[in-house]
Coordinates of C-alpha atoms in Angstrom, one line a residue:
X1 CA 19.5 60.1 -70.4
X2 CA 17.3 62.5 -68.5
X3 CA 14.1 60.7 -69.8
X4 CA 15.6 57.3 -68.9
X5 CA 16.2 58.5 -65.3
X6 CA 12.6 59.7 -65.1
X7 CA 11.3 56.4 -66.5
X8 CA 13.4 54.4 -64.0
X9 CA 12.0 56.6 -61.2
X10 CA 8.4 56.1 -62.3
X11 CA 8.9 52.3 -62.6
X12 CA 10.5 52.3 -59.1
X13 CA 7.5 54.1 -57.6
X14 CA 5.1 51.7 -59.4
X15 CA 7.0 48.7 -58.2
X16 CA 7.2 49.9 -54.6
X17 CA 3.5 50.6 -54.8
X18 CA 2.8 47.1 -56.2
X19 CA 5.0 45.5 -53.5
X20 CA 3.1 47.5 -50.8
X21 CA -0.1 46.3 -52.3
X22 CA 1.1 42.7 -52.0
X23 CA 2.7 43.1 -48.6
X24 CA 0.2 45.3 -46.8
X25 CA -2.1 42.3 -46.3
X26 CA 0.9 40.3 -44.7
X27 CA 1.5 42.6 -41.8
X28 CA 2.1 40.5 -38.7
X29 CA 0.2 41.1 -35.5
X30 CA 1.0 40.4 -31.8
X31 CA -0.4 41.0 -28.4
X32 CA -1.8 44.6 -28.0
X33 CA -2.2 45.1 -31.7
X34 CA -5.5 46.1 -33.3
X35 CA -6.2 43.7 -36.2
X36 CA -7.4 46.3 -38.6
X37 CA -6.0 45.3 -42.0
X38 CA -6.2 41.6 -42.9
X39 CA -7.7 39.7 -45.8
X40 CA -10.8 37.6 -45.6
X41 CA -10.6 34.0 -44.6
X42 CA -10.7 31.9 -47.7
X43 CA -11.6 28.2 -48.4
X44 CA -13.9 28.0 -45.4
X45 CA -16.0 25.0 -44.6
X46 CA -18.7 24.7 -42.0
X47 CA -19.7 28.3 -42.5
X48 CA -22.6 29.9 -44.3
X49 CA -20.1 31.6 -46.7
X50 CA -16.9 30.4 -48.4
X51 CA -15.1 33.5 -47.2
X52 CA -15.6 36.0 -44.4
X53 CA -13.7 38.7 -42.6
X54 CA -12.7 39.3 -38.9
X55 CA -14.5 42.6 -39.0
X56 CA -17.8 40.7 -39.3
X57 CA -17.0 39.2 -35.9
X58 CA -16.5 42.5 -34.0
X59 CA -18.3 42.4 -30.7
X60 CA -17.3 38.8 -30.1
X61 CA -14.3 37.1 -28.6
X62 CA -12.5 35.4 -31.5
X63 CA -10.2 32.4 -31.0
X64 CA -8.2 31.4 -34.0
X65 CA -7.1 27.9 -33.4
X66 CA -4.2 27.0 -35.7
X67 CA -3.8 23.3 -36.4
X68 CA -2.6 20.6 -38.9
X69 CA -3.6 17.1 -39.7
X70 CA -0.4 15.7 -38.3
X71 CA -0.9 17.4 -34.9
X72 CA -2.4 14.9 -32.5
X73 CA -2.6 17.6 -29.8
X74 CA -4.7 19.8 -32.1
X75 CA -7.0 17.0 -32.9
X76 CA -7.6 16.1 -29.3
X77 CA -8.4 19.7 -28.5
X78 CA -11.2 20.1 -31.1
X79 CA -14.1 18.5 -29.2
X80 CA -13.3 20.9 -26.3
X81 CA -13.2 23.9 -28.6
X82 CA -16.6 22.9 -30.1
X83 CA -18.0 22.6 -26.6
X84 CA -16.8 26.1 -25.8
X85 CA -18.4 27.4 -28.9
X86 CA -21.7 25.9 -27.9
X87 CA -21.4 27.1 -24.3
X88 CA -20.7 30.7 -25.3
X89 CA -22.6 30.7 -28.6
X90 CA -23.2 34.3 -29.8
X91 CA -20.4 35.7 -27.6
X92 CA -17.4 33.9 -29.1
X93 CA -16.3 32.5 -32.4
X94 CA -13.8 29.7 -32.7
X95 CA -12.1 29.4 -36.1
X96 CA -9.9 26.5 -37.1
X97 CA -7.1 27.4 -39.5
X98 CA -4.7 25.0 -41.1
X99 CA -2.3 27.2 -43.2
X100 CA 0.4 24.6 -43.5
X101 CA -1.1 22.1 -45.9
X102 CA -2.6 22.4 -49.3
X103 CA -6.4 22.4 -49.7
X104 CA -6.2 19.1 -51.6
X105 CA -4.1 17.4 -49.0
X106 CA -6.3 18.5 -46.1
X107 CA -9.4 17.3 -47.9
X108 CA -7.7 14.0 -48.6
X109 CA -6.8 13.5 -45.0
X110 CA -10.2 14.6 -43.7
X111 CA -11.9 12.1 -46.0
X112 CA -9.8 9.3 -44.5
X113 CA -10.3 10.6 -40.9
X114 CA -14.0 10.5 -41.4
X115 CA -13.7 6.7 -41.4
X116 CA -12.2 6.9 -37.9
X117 CA -15.0 9.3 -36.9
X118 CA -12.3 11.6 -35.5
X119 CA -13.2 15.1 -34.1
X120 CA -11.5 17.2 -36.7
X121 CA -13.3 15.4 -39.6
X122 CA -16.7 15.8 -38.0
X123 CA -16.3 19.2 -36.2
X124 CA -18.9 21.8 -37.0
X125 CA -16.5 24.7 -36.3
X126 CA -15.6 27.0 -39.2
X127 CA -12.5 25.5 -40.8
X128 CA -10.1 27.5 -43.0
X129 CA -8.0 25.1 -45.0
X130 CA -5.0 25.8 -47.2
X131 CA -4.9 29.6 -46.6
X132 CA -1.2 30.1 -46.1
X133 CA -1.3 33.9 -45.6
X134 CA -2.3 33.4 -42.0
X135 CA 1.1 32.0 -41.1
X136 CA 2.5 35.5 -41.9
X137 CA -0.2 37.5 -40.2
X138 CA 0.1 35.5 -36.9
X139 CA 3.7 34.2 -37.1
X140 CA 4.2 30.8 -35.7
X141 CA 6.2 27.6 -36.5
X142 CA 4.5 25.0 -34.3
X143 CA 0.9 24.0 -33.5
X144 CA -1.3 24.0 -31.6
X145 CA -1.2 27.8 -31.6
X146 CA -4.1 30.1 -30.6
X147 CA -4.7 33.8 -31.1
X148 CA -7.3 35.4 -28.9
X149 CA -8.9 38.7 -30.3
X150 CA -11.2 40.6 -28.1
X151 CA -14.5 42.2 -29.1
X152 CA -12.7 45.4 -30.1
X153 CA -10.3 43.6 -32.5
X154 CA -7.3 43.7 -30.1
X155 CA -5.0 40.7 -29.8
X156 CA -5.0 39.8 -26.1
X157 CA -3.2 36.5 -26.2
X158 CA -1.0 34.2 -28.4
X159 CA -1.0 31.0 -26.5
X160 CA -1.4 27.3 -26.4
X161 CA -4.6 25.3 -26.6
X162 CA -4.4 24.4 -22.9
X163 CA -5.6 27.9 -22.0
X164 CA -8.9 27.5 -23.8
X165 CA -11.0 27.0 -20.7
X166 CA -14.5 28.2 -19.9
X167 CA -13.1 30.1 -17.0
X168 CA -10.7 32.1 -19.2
X169 CA -13.3 32.8 -21.8
X170 CA -15.7 34.1 -19.1
X171 CA -13.0 36.3 -17.6
X172 CA -12.3 37.9 -21.0
X173 CA -16.1 38.4 -21.6
X174 CA -16.3 40.1 -18.2
X175 CA -13.5 42.5 -19.2
X176 CA -10.9 41.0 -16.8
X177 CA -7.3 40.4 -17.6
X178 CA -6.4 36.8 -17.9
X179 CA -3.0 35.4 -17.1
X180 CA -2.0 33.0 -19.9
X181 CA 1.4 31.8 -21.0
X182 CA 2.6 33.7 -24.1
X183 CA 3.7 31.4 -26.9
X184 CA 6.4 33.6 -28.3
X185 CA 7.9 32.0 -31.4
X186 CA 11.7 32.2 -31.1
X187 CA 12.0 31.3 -34.8
X188 CA 10.4 34.6 -35.7
X189 CA 13.4 36.4 -34.1
X190 CA 15.8 34.5 -36.4
X191 CA 16.8 31.6 -34.1
X192 CA 15.6 28.2 -35.4
X193 CA 15.9 25.7 -32.6
X194 CA 15.2 22.7 -34.9
X195 CA 18.2 23.6 -37.0
X196 CA 20.6 25.2 -34.5
X197 CA 19.8 23.2 -31.4
X198 CA 19.4 24.4 -27.8
X199 CA 23.1 25.1 -27.1
X200 CA 25.2 27.4 -29.3
X201 CA 28.8 28.5 -28.9
X202 CA 29.6 32.2 -28.8
X203 CA 32.1 32.0 -31.6
X204 CA 32.3 29.9 -34.8
X205 CA 35.9 28.9 -33.9
X206 CA 34.7 27.1 -30.9
X207 CA 34.0 23.4 -31.7
X208 CA 32.4 21.3 -29.0
X209 CA 33.5 17.7 -28.7
X210 CA 31.0 16.4 -26.2
X211 CA 28.3 18.1 -24.1
X212 CA 24.8 17.6 -22.6
X213 CA 22.4 20.1 -21.0
X214 CA 18.9 20.2 -19.5
X215 CA 16.8 23.3 -19.7
X216 CA 13.5 24.4 -18.3
X217 CA 10.3 24.8 -20.3
X218 CA 10.4 27.5 -22.9
X219 CA 7.1 28.4 -24.7
X220 CA 9.1 30.0 -27.5
X221 CA 9.5 26.7 -29.4
X222 CA 7.4 23.7 -29.7
X223 CA 7.8 20.2 -28.2
X224 CA 9.3 17.1 -29.8
X225 CA 12.5 15.4 -30.4
X226 CA 15.0 15.1 -33.3
X227 CA 18.5 14.1 -34.2
X228 CA 21.1 16.0 -36.3
X229 CA 24.4 14.8 -37.7
X230 CA 27.1 17.4 -38.2
X231 CA 29.5 15.8 -40.7
X232 CA 31.9 18.8 -40.6
X233 CA 32.3 18.7 -36.8
X234 CA 31.8 14.9 -36.7
X235 CA 29.1 15.3 -34.1
X236 CA 25.8 13.5 -33.5
X237 CA 23.3 15.6 -31.7
X238 CA 20.0 14.6 -30.0
X239 CA 17.5 17.2 -28.9
X240 CA 14.3 16.8 -26.9
X241 CA 12.2 20.0 -26.5
X242 CA 9.6 20.8 -23.8
X243 CA 8.8 17.3 -22.8
X244 CA 7.3 16.1 -19.5
X245 CA 9.3 13.7 -17.4
X246 CA 7.5 10.5 -18.6
X247 CA 8.3 11.4 -22.2
X248 CA 12.0 12.1 -21.5
X249 CA 12.4 8.8 -19.7
X250 CA 10.5 7.1 -22.6
X251 CA 13.0 8.7 -25.1
X252 CA 15.9 7.6 -23.0
X253 CA 14.8 4.0 -23.1
X254 CA 13.6 4.1 -26.7
X255 CA 16.0 1.3 -27.6
X256 CA 13.9 -1.0 -25.4
X257 CA 10.8 -0.5 -27.6
X258 CA 8.3 -2.0 -28.2
X259 CA 8.7 -3.8 -24.9
X260 CA 9.3 -0.6 -22.8
X261 CA 7.2 -0.3 -19.6
X262 CA 7.3 2.3 -16.9
X263 CA 6.1 2.4 -13.3
X264 CA 6.0 5.6 -11.3
X265 CA 6.7 4.9 -7.6
X266 CA 7.4 8.4 -6.1
X267 CA 6.0 10.6 -3.4
X268 CA 5.6 13.6 -5.7
X269 CA 3.2 12.1 -8.3
X270 CA 2.2 15.7 -9.3
X271 CA 5.4 16.1 -11.3
X272 CA 4.5 13.1 -13.5
X273 CA 0.8 13.7 -14.1
X274 CA -0.9 16.6 -15.9
X275 CA -3.4 18.5 -13.7
X276 CA -7.0 17.7 -14.3
X277 CA -7.8 21.4 -14.0
X278 CA -6.8 22.9 -17.4
X279 CA -6.4 26.3 -15.7
X280 CA -3.4 24.9 -13.9
X281 CA -1.6 23.5 -17.0
X282 CA 0.6 26.6 -17.7
X283 CA 2.0 26.5 -14.2
X284 CA 2.5 22.8 -14.3
X285 CA 4.3 22.9 -17.6
X286 CA 6.6 25.6 -16.3
X287 CA 7.6 23.4 -13.4
X288 CA 7.6 20.0 -15.0
X289 CA 8.5 20.2 -18.6
X290 CA 12.2 20.2 -19.7
X291 CA 14.4 20.3 -22.8
X292 CA 17.5 18.1 -23.1
X293 CA 20.3 18.1 -25.6
X294 CA 23.4 15.9 -26.0
X295 CA 26.1 16.0 -28.6
X296 CA 28.7 13.3 -29.0
X297 CA 31.3 12.2 -31.5
X298 CA 29.8 10.3 -34.4
X299 CA 31.7 7.2 -33.2
X300 CA 29.6 7.3 -30.0
X301 CA 26.1 7.9 -31.5
X302 CA 24.9 4.4 -30.5
X303 CA 25.7 5.3 -26.9
X304 CA 23.5 8.4 -26.8
X305 CA 20.5 6.6 -25.1
X306 CA 22.7 5.2 -22.3
X307 CA 24.3 8.7 -21.8
X308 CA 20.9 10.2 -21.6
X309 CA 19.7 7.8 -19.0
X310 CA 22.7 8.7 -16.8
X311 CA 22.1 12.4 -17.4
X312 CA 18.4 12.2 -16.5
X313 CA 19.1 10.4 -13.2
X314 CA 21.9 12.9 -12.4
X315 CA 19.8 16.0 -13.2
X316 CA 16.5 14.8 -11.8
X317 CA 18.0 13.4 -8.5
X318 CA 18.9 17.0 -7.8
X319 CA 15.9 18.8 -9.4
X320 CA 13.1 16.4 -8.3
X321 CA 14.8 13.9 -6.0
X322 CA 13.9 11.0 -8.3
X323 CA 15.8 8.5 -10.5
X324 CA 14.9 5.6 -12.7
X325 CA 16.2 2.0 -12.8
X326 CA 15.3 -1.2 -14.7
X327 CA 13.9 -3.9 -12.4
X328 CA 12.6 -7.4 -13.2
X329 CA 9.0 -8.0 -11.9
X330 CA 7.1 -11.2 -11.9
X331 CA 3.8 -10.5 -13.7
X332 CA 0.9 -12.3 -15.4
X333 CA 1.5 -11.9 -19.1
X334 CA -0.4 -12.7 -22.3
X335 CA 2.1 -14.4 -24.5
X336 CA 1.7 -14.4 -28.3
X337 CA 3.1 -17.2 -30.4
X338 CA 2.8 -18.4 -34.0
X339 CA 0.4 -21.2 -35.0
X340 CA 2.1 -21.7 -38.4
X341 CA 5.1 -20.4 -40.3
X342 CA 2.9 -19.2 -43.1
X343 CA 1.2 -16.4 -41.3
X344 CA 0.7 -12.8 -42.1
X345 CA 2.1 -13.2 -45.6
X346 CA 1.6 -10.1 -47.9
X347 CA -1.4 -10.8 -50.2
X348 CA 0.1 -8.8 -53.0
X349 CA 3.3 -7.3 -54.2
X350 CA 2.0 -3.8 -54.2
X351 CA 3.4 -1.0 -52.1
X352 CA 2.5 -0.4 -48.4
X353 CA -1.1 0.8 -48.0
X354 CA -4.1 0.6 -45.8
X355 CA -7.8 -0.1 -46.7
X356 CA -10.6 0.8 -44.3
X357 CA -14.0 -0.7 -43.6
X358 CA -16.5 -0.4 -40.8
X359 CA -14.5 -2.2 -38.1
X360 CA -11.1 -3.1 -39.5
X361 CA -7.9 -1.5 -40.9
X362 CA -6.6 -3.8 -43.7
X363 CA -2.8 -3.1 -43.7
X364 CA -0.9 -4.4 -46.7
X365 CA 2.9 -4.9 -46.8
X366 CA 3.5 -3.2 -43.5
X367 CA 6.3 -4.0 -41.0
X368 CA 5.4 -6.5 -38.3
X369 CA 6.1 -3.7 -35.8
X370 CA 2.5 -2.6 -36.5
X371 CA 1.2 -5.5 -34.4
X372 CA 3.7 -4.8 -31.6
X373 CA 2.7 -1.1 -31.6
X374 CA -1.0 -2.2 -31.5
X375 CA -0.4 -4.4 -28.5
X376 CA 1.6 -1.6 -26.8
X377 CA -1.4 0.6 -27.3
X378 CA -3.6 -1.9 -25.6
X379 CA -1.1 -2.1 -22.7
X380 CA -1.3 1.6 -22.2
X381 CA -5.1 1.4 -21.9
X382 CA -4.8 -1.0 -19.0
X383 CA -1.5 -1.0 -17.1
X384 CA -2.4 -4.4 -15.5
X385 CA -2.3 -6.1 -18.9
X386 CA 1.1 -7.1 -20.3
X387 CA 1.7 -8.6 -23.7
X388 CA 4.8 -10.6 -24.5
X389 CA 5.6 -11.3 -28.2
X390 CA 7.4 -14.7 -28.6
X391 CA 6.6 -15.2 -32.3
X392 CA 10.2 -14.7 -33.3
X393 CA 9.1 -12.5 -36.2
X394 CA 11.5 -9.6 -36.9
X395 CA 9.9 -6.2 -36.4
X396 CA 10.8 -5.2 -40.0
X397 CA 9.3 -8.3 -41.6
X398 CA 6.7 -7.2 -44.2
X399 CA 3.2 -8.6 -43.5
X400 CA -0.5 -8.3 -44.2
X401 CA -2.6 -7.7 -41.1
X402 CA -6.1 -6.8 -40.1
X403 CA -6.4 -4.6 -37.0
X404 CA -9.6 -3.6 -35.4
X405 CA -10.5 0.1 -35.1
X406 CA -11.9 -0.3 -31.6
X407 CA -10.6 -2.9 -29.2
X408 CA -11.3 -3.5 -25.5
X409 CA -8.2 -4.9 -23.8
X410 CA -10.4 -6.6 -21.2
X411 CA -12.2 -8.6 -24.0
X412 CA -9.8 -11.5 -24.0
X413 CA -12.1 -13.7 -26.1
X414 CA -12.2 -11.0 -28.8
X415 CA -8.5 -10.5 -28.8
X416 CA -7.9 -14.3 -29.0
X417 CA -10.2 -14.5 -32.0
X418 CA -8.6 -11.5 -33.8
X419 CA -5.1 -12.9 -33.3
X420 CA -6.2 -16.5 -34.3
X421 CA -7.4 -15.1 -37.7
X422 CA -3.9 -13.7 -38.1
X423 CA -2.3 -17.2 -37.4
X424 CA -1.3 -16.2 -33.8
X425 CA -2.3 -17.7 -30.5
X426 CA -2.6 -15.9 -27.1
X427 CA -2.0 -17.7 -23.8
X428 CA -1.9 -16.5 -20.2
X429 CA 1.4 -17.2 -18.4
X430 CA 3.8 -15.9 -15.7
X431 CA 6.9 -14.0 -16.9
X432 CA 9.7 -11.9 -15.4
X433 CA 9.1 -8.5 -17.1
X434 CA 11.7 -5.7 -17.2
X435 CA 10.2 -2.4 -16.0
X436 CA 11.6 1.0 -15.6
X437 CA 10.8 2.0 -12.0
X438 CA 11.1 5.6 -11.1
X439 CA 11.6 6.0 -7.4
X440 CA 12.5 8.7 -4.8
X441 CA 16.2 9.0 -4.3
X442 CA 17.2 7.9 -0.8
X443 CA 20.3 9.2 1.0

């Protein structure tokens, strides 16, 4: 028995040592910490070596830019990060890291994105792909997420990509303190906003029947929107996190899509438009981004959008002195109709997929809403252009369609030709168009 106890003790020591050996590379770091014990970056592309360590970069400002192929904000940021790297070459090192997806999936997505000639596919920045360990070293649950490490290896910021400006970089290089919003991940403290929502009761015996709330920007969780059905409490919950006013109104009128249009007619236009100076974005976000949550009985889930519209007008009439209302406006519209009933028929019975060539996306067995979404995209490019779909085709109808990669909404002849090949005709006519007009509240 004595020898068994000794053996158990030895095994325990060995196991604890082994666990330490596995865990010691997973220590998490935050602001003020010296990053002194981390593994090398693995699976690196756009770098002389397939792996390298942070210690090799001592003496430089290092910006680790966490991203994912599904993150459009991350993708839009990449050309700017590349510009910063060139501007401060030799003094900083930007490293792209996607720890969320497998190496195979990232490579597949990048191979497709190269056909679009998108920034992340063609970026020359070092790109660490599929190395999941970095999620544990710099804990975060949403992207974009950046970690700034100074020349001494000290974490000086965990922030958003909006703070990656030439002014901030220069201030760090000059040894000055830089004021940047801290992106503190609330999920790391045990609270998962996506699962638990924004509003929680203080006791499990408290069962809410109906509520709504609006909160100010919180950098501790990401942005987005989701719905949750609680079958036990018979509740339907909708949550929108850290969204600007335009996005909140767009969500509130989502049941009008794809024909939703908005006009901002207010005195305080600053509240509705991102500042052009990236150094002012943190301050603007704090003042003009909000979260909203509503919970209703399951029997009322179809009324959530109408409740949200009422709430936004009630809250924002007090907070910002503005409110939104649908108005009919006479406008010049480009009306789309069918030439024949046998248009856009699927060319095969295979599953939905897309083929790419130089100028076109060939979309097989996709819902007709793809065309409506494409036209809405063109409307967003030029607010003076309005498209009205009078084809009578249901949005969920399965079709085959060719869509151009690059389209100029001002090129009417080109649009007419593209649509004609799809069996559609485009004509210029007058129409009464419903528009959400956001105005100042008058007493």
